[in-house]
């Protein structure tokens, strides 16, 4: 039987539709070797595999915007998928600060998974990230103090130097402590420290290697970290709505705790590698924060948590202090 041209065209069209592939534009503002970029690449590989090549990432060679503009860029469709630090846009996100408080835990994975559970239960229904499709939330590893000048063992030592910070609760805490800090993205740390504009930076352990901070001579650590940064992994909402039911199911499967564990495990591994490798070879002097220093921070943070609870409840969160306690208990439970 000879097929007519129109019949052939319809068959070919149906075949093309059956095997249509959706390519998602993915942006990353951290170096391609940074743990967040690597985890994003792994997520994209899982997406392609789980969707049987129906979904594929096109990871751009450079970010579509500077880090603070990422949320709006994804919301507005300049990229389909990316991540951002909530604290890079001061005052915009309140609930997310719960994951930024001091002394939460020593593992990015456990803090991230607990944060995701808390976020899904208490924060997502209120919609602070409205306008975008949230694929997951996570935190970096425990924040430390890096500097080029001297060992830091007290709040007064910090106050004598200039530091780069990433915003969020650590910005509020620094103000309360009377520290001289400037809000800048982590990607600017090398330039700020190498030129002497700043004496140090607040970051997790991995950053020494990730941002090639070879001028750093001292690090001070705190039990459970001085702070964390809250990250959101997000997608353009209209792009998500345009997908087939099967494609949405794959994305949903690779969202939530999957994201939190993937990014958290990657961060923990690189933190450990930095502590055991880069910091040792670089001769960075290690200092554990004395209990008196920790107590000074706790005293100031207590008032900040009261302030956060009031602000969160004003935006619709019920029993904010109870949510914070639940979050801390969840961190301890995560395996």
Phi, psi and omega in degrees: 000134180263125179279137177285157182306319182294320179297315178301316182297320180293319178297316179295321179296317178297320178296318180296321180295319182297328183252020180297141180242134176262122180259124181259128178279121186242130182246143176221127181261358174264159180304151183298340179268354180292150184302325179292317177296319179295316179296323177295321177297318178295321178297317179296320178297318178295322179299314180296317181293312183295329182270002183055045178071011176287332177239138181215146178263139167249097182279117185292149180290341176212157183295148180287335178212171173294155186312314184296340182266007189294316181303311181294325180296318178289316179303321185269359174091011175291334172217153179278325185217141171193193179220160175206165174265122183301324183288352179289346174241087188305135176084351185280319183243126183257310184302323185296341181294343179300331181272004185249001185288156180292155167063032182283322183172165185260009182227129175297321182297311183294319179294319181294315181295317178296321178296316179300317180296317179293318180300311184297322183282317190250324189264318183304319181298336181275335169078043179293333177264028182303147181104344178226160175267114180278120178272335179172164175233155179199170176234160173280181180290173183307129181287138178237174176249114173261142172205166185259359194250308192197164173295141179246119182232005182206165176298326179295324177299317179297318184296340182276355183235171180250134186229146169272136175229167185257002177094182183081211184299326181296332175292316179294319179296318180297320177297316181296327181277348182079028182272153181267097185232156178228132180280115177214149175300152180302329182296345180265003185299315183301311182297317182296320182278322183290332179269353180081006177297323175237151178269342182192184181210147174264117183205169172282168185306318187300337188296335180302316179278318185299322182252012176054050183275066185284357177270350181289134181241345186219145173223137175242129182247156182232146177297117183082002177088147176289329182191172168230164170248135179274124177250149171234131177259118194224164183224150175297127187296320181293324178296317178298316181297332183282349184284161175287166179299322180294318180293319177299321180297322178294314179299319179296322179297325182263025179246182175064233184296333176301314179296312183301315180290318181300308182288323180294315179297319178298320181291317179300318181296318182285325174303313181297317180297323179292316180298321185270345184241281187302317183290327178290311182294332180276349179073031180289128180283126184266133179228130173267129182299126177298156182300325179298322178294315178301318181294323177300317181292316180301321181298317179287322183294329180303315179292325179292326178291325174297318180295317179298315182301318179296317181293320180294319179291329176294335178265005173114358179279131179267138176053060184301319180296324177294322177296319179297316179296320178297319179298313179298320179293325180293323178302317182293335183274336187294131176244000000 
